[in-house]
PDB file of C-alpha atoms in Angstrom:
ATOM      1  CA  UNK A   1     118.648 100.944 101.750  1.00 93.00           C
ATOM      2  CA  UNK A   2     118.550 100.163  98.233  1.00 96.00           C
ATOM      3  CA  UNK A   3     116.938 102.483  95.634  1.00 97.00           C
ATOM      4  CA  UNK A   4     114.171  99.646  95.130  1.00 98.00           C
ATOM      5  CA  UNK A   5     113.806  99.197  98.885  1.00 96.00           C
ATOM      6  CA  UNK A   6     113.677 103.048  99.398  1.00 97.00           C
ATOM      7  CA  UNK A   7     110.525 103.241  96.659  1.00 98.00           C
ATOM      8  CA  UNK A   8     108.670 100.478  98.643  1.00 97.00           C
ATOM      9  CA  UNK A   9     108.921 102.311 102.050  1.00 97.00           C
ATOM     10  CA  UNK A  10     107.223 105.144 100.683  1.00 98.00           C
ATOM     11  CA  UNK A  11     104.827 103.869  99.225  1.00 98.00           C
ATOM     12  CA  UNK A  12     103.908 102.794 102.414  1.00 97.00           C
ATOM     13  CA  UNK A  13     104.884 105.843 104.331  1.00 97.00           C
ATOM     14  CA  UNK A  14     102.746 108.022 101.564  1.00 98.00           C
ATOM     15  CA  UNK A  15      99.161 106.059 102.322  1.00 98.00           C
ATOM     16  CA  UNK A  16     100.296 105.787 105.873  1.00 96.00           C
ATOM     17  CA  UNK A  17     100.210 109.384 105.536  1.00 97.00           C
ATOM     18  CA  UNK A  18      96.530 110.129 104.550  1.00 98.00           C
ATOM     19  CA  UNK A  19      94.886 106.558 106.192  1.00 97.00           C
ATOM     20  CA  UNK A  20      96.241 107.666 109.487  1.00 96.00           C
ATOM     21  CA  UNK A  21      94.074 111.103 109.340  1.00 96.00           C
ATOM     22  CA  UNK A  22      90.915 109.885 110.238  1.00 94.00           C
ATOM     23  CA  UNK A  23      88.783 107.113 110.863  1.00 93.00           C
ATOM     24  CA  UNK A  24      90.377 103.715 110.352  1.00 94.00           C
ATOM     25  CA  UNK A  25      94.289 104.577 110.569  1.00 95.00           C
ATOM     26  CA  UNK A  26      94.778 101.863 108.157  1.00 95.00           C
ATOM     27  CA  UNK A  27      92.162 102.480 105.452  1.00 95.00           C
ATOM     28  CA  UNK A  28      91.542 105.339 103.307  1.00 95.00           C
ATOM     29  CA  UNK A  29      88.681 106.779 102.838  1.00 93.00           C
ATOM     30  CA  UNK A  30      86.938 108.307 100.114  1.00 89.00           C
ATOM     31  CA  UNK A  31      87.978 112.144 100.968  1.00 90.00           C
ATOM     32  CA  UNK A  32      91.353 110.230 102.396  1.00 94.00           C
ATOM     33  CA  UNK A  33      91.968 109.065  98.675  1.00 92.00           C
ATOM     34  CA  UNK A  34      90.896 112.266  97.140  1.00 90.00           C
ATOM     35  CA  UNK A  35      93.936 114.064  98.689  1.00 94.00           C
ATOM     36  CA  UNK A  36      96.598 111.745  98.314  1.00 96.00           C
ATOM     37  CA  UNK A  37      95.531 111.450  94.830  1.00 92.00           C
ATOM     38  CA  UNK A  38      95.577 115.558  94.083  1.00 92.00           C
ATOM     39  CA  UNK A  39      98.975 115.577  96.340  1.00 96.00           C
ATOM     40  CA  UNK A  40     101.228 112.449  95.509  1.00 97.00           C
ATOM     41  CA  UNK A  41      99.845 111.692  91.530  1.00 94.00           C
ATOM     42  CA  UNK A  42      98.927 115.350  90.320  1.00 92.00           C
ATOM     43  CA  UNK A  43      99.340 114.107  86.564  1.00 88.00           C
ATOM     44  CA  UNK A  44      97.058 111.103  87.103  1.00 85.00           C
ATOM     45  CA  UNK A  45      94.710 113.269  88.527  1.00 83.00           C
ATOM     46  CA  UNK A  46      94.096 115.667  85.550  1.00 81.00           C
ATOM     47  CA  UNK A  47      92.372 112.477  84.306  1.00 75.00           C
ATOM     48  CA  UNK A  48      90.279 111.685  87.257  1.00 72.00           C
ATOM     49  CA  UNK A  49      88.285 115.427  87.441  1.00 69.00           C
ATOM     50  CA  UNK A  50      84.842 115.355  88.411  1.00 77.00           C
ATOM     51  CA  UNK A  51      83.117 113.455  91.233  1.00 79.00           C
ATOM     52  CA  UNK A  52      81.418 110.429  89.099  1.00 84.00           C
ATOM     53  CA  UNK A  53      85.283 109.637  88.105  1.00 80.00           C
ATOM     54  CA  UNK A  54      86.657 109.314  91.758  1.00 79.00           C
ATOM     55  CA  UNK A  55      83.458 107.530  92.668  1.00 83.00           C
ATOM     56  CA  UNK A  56      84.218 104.904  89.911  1.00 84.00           C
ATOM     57  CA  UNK A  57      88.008 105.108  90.696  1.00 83.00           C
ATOM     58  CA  UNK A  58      87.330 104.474  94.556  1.00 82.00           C
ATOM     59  CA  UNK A  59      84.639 101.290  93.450  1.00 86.00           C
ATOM     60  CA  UNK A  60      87.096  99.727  91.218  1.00 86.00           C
ATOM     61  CA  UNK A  61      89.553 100.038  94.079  1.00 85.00           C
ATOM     62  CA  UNK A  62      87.305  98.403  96.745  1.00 87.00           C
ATOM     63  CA  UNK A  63      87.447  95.162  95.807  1.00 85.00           C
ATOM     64  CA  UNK A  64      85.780  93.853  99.576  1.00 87.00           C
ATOM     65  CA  UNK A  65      83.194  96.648  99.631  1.00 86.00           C
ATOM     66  CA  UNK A  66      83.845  98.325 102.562  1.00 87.00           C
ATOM     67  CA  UNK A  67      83.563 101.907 101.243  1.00 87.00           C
ATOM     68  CA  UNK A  68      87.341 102.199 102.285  1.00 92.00           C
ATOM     69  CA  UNK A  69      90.617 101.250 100.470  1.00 94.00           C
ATOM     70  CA  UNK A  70      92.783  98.995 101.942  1.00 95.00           C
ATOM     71  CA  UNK A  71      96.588  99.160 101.828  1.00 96.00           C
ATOM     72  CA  UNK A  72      96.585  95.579  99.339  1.00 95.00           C
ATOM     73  CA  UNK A  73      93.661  97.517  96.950  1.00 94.00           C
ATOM     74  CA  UNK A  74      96.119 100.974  96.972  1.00 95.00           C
ATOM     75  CA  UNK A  75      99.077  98.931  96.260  1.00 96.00           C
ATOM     76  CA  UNK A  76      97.275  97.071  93.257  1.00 94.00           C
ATOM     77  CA  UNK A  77      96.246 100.601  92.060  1.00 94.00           C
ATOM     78  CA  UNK A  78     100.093 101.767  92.129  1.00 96.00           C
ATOM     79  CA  UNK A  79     100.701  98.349  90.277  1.00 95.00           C
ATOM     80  CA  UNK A  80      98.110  99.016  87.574  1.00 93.00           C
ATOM     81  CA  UNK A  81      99.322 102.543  86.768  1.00 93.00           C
ATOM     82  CA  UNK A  82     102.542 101.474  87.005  1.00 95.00           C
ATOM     83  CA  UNK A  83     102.307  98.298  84.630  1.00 95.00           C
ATOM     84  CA  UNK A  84     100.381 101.327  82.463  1.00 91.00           C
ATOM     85  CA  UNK A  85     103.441 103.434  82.353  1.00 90.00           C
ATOM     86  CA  UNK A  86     105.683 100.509  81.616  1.00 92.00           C
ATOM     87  CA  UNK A  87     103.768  99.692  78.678  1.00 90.00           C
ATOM     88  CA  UNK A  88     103.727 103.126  77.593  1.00 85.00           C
ATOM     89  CA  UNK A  89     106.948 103.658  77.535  1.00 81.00           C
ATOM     90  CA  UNK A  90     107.757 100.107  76.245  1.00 81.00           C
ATOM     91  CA  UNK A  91     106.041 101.020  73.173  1.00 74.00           C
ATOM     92  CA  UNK A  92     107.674 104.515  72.577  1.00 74.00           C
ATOM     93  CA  UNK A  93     110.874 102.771  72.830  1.00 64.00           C
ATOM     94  CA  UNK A  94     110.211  99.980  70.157  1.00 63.00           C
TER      95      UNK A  94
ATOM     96  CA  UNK B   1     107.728 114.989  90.521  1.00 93.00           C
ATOM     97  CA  UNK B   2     106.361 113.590  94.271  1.00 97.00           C
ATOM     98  CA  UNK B   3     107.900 110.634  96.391  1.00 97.00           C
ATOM     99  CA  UNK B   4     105.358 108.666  94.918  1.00 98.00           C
ATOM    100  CA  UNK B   5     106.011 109.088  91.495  1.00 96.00           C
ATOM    101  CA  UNK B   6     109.549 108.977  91.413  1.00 97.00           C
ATOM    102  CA  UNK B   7     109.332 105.934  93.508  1.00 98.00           C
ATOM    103  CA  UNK B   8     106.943 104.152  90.714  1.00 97.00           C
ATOM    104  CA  UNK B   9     109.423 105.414  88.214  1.00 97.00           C
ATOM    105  CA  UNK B  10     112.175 103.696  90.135  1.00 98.00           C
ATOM    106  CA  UNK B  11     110.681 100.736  90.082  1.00 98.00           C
ATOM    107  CA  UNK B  12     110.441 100.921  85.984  1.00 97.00           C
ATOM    108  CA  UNK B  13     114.333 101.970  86.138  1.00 97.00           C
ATOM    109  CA  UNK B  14     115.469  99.331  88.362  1.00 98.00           C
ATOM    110  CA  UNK B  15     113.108  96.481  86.424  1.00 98.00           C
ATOM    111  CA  UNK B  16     114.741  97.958  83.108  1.00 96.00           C
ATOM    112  CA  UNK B  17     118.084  98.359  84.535  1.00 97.00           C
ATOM    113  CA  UNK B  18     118.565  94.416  84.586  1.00 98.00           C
ATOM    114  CA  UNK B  19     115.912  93.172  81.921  1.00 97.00           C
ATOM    115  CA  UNK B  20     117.477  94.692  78.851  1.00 96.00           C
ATOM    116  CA  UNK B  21     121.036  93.280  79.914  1.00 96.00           C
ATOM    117  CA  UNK B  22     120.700  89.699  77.703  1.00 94.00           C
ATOM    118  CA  UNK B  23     118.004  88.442  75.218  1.00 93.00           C
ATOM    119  CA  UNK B  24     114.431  89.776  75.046  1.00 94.00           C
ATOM    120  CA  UNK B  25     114.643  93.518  76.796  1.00 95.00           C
ATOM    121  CA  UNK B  26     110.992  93.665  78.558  1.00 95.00           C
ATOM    122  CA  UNK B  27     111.645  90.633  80.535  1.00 95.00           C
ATOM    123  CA  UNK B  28     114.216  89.323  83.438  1.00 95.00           C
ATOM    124  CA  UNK B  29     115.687  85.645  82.570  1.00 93.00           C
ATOM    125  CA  UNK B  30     116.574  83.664  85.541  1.00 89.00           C
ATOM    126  CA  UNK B  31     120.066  85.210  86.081  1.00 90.00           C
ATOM    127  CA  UNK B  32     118.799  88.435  85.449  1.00 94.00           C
ATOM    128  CA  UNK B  33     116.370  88.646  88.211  1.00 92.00           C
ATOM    129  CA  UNK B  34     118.544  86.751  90.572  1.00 89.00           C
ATOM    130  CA  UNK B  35     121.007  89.530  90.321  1.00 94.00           C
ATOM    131  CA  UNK B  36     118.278  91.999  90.619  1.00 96.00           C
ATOM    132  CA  UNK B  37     117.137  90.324  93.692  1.00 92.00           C
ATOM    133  CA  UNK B  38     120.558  89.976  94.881  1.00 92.00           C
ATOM    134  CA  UNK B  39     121.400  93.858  94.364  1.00 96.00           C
ATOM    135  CA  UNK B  40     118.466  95.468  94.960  1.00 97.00           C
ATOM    136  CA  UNK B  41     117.171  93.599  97.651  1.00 94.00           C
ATOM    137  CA  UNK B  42     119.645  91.977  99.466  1.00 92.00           C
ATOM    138  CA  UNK B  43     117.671  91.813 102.967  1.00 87.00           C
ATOM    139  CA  UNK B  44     114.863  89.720 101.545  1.00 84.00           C
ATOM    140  CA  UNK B  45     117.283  87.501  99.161  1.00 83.00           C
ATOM    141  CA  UNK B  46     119.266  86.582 102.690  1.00 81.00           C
ATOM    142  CA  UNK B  47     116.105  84.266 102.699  1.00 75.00           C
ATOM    143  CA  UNK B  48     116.216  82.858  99.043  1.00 72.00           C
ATOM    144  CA  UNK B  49     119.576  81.384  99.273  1.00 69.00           C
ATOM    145  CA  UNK B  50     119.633  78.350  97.334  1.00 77.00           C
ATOM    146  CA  UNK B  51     118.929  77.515  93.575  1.00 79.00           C
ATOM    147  CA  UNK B  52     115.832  75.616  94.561  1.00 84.00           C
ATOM    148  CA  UNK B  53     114.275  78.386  96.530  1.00 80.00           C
ATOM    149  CA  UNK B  54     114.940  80.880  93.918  1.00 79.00           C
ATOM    150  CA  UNK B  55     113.705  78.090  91.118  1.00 83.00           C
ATOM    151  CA  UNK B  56     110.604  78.177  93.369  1.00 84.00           C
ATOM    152  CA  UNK B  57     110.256  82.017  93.321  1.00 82.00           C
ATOM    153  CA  UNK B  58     110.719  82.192  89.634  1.00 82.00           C
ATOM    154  CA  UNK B  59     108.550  79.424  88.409  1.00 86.00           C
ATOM    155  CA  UNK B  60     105.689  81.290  91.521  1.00 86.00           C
ATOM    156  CA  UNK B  61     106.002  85.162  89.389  1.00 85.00           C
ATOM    157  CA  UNK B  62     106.165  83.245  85.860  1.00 87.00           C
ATOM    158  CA  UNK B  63     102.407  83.364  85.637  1.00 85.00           C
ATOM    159  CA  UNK B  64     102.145  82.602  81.745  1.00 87.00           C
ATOM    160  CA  UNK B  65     105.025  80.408  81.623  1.00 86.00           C
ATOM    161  CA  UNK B  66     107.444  81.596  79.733  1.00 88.00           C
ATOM    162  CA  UNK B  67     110.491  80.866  81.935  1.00 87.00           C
ATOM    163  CA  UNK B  68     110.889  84.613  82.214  1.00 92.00           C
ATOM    164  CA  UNK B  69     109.364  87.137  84.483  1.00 94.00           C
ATOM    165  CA  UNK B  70     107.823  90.380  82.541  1.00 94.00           C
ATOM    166  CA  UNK B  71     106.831  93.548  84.485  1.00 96.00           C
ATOM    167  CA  UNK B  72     103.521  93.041  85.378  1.00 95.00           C
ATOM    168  CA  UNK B  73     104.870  89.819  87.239  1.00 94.00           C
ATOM    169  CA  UNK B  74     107.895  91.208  88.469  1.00 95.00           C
ATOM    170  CA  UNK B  75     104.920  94.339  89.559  1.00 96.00           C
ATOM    171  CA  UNK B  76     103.114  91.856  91.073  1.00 94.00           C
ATOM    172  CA  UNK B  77     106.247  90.327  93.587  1.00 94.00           C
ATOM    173  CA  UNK B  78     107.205  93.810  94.687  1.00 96.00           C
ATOM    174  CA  UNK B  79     103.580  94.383  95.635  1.00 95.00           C
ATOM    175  CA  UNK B  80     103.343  91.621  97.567  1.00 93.00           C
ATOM    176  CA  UNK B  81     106.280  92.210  99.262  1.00 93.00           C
ATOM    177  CA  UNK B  82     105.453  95.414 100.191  1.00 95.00           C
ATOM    178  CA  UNK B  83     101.852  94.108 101.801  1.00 95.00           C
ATOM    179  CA  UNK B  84     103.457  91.971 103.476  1.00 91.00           C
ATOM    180  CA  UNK B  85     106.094  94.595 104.880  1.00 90.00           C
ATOM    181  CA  UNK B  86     103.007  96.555 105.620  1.00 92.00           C
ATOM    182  CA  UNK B  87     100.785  94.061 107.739  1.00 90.00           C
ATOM    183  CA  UNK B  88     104.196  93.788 109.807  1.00 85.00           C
ATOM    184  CA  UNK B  89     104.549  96.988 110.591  1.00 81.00           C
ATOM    185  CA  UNK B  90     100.914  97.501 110.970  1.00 81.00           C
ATOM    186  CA  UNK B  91     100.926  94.946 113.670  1.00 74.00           C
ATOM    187  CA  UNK B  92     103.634  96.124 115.131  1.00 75.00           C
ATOM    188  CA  UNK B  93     102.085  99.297 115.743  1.00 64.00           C
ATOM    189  CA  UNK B  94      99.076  97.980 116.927  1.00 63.00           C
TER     190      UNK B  94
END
């Protein structure tokens, strides 16, 4: 596999890894998202440190209102923090 | 740094790796991000394999038109992809 192709399977294979824990194997939920988030995106997570944050976080996520995040609402979150680093670092570069 | 984040920084490498070859840096021209596809994801490009279908897939991520595909577009193809590899497999499981 490609380096691009290798990034996409994990991303998969690294919410497979928490939705698959309890409930709905292909949902996270709330304390689903928590871990993943502490484990896979410790720097993100400095910035998301009290309760009322991850709340917020895991609404903004949940675009159908289930109470659980979907693989297409995690993968929209990776693609907003990425398109956030890209800019970042577009910007430091300029 | 986790799977996860070095495969979001991949993405930013490989996106950068081809956009900053000719004209404006931040963005992939048409030859640009056929190479991309070409190179970086050769198993899906097996099914874009003429200029009309990859005129289609262009002129589909161009979302504000500018005949070029930025990162948040180019953000938004891979995530689609990968939902879609996901509902595959997640069938397939089931």
């Amino acid at each position: 596999m490609t380096d691009l192709e290798t990034s996409m399977a994990t991303i998969l294979t690294v919410f497979q890894k928490y939705s698959e824990r309890e409930g709905d194997k292909h949902k996270l939920k709330k304390s689903e998202l928590k871990d993943l988030l502490h484990d896979e995106l410790p720097d993100l997570m400095a910035h998301v440190n009290d309760q009322a944050a991850l709340d917020s976080l895991m609404d903004s996520l949940d675009t159908d209102g289930d109470a659980e995040c979907n693989f297409q609402e995690f993968m929209t979150f990776i693609s907003v923090v990425t398109v956030c680093c890209h800019e970042f670092f577009k910007d430091e570069h300029d």
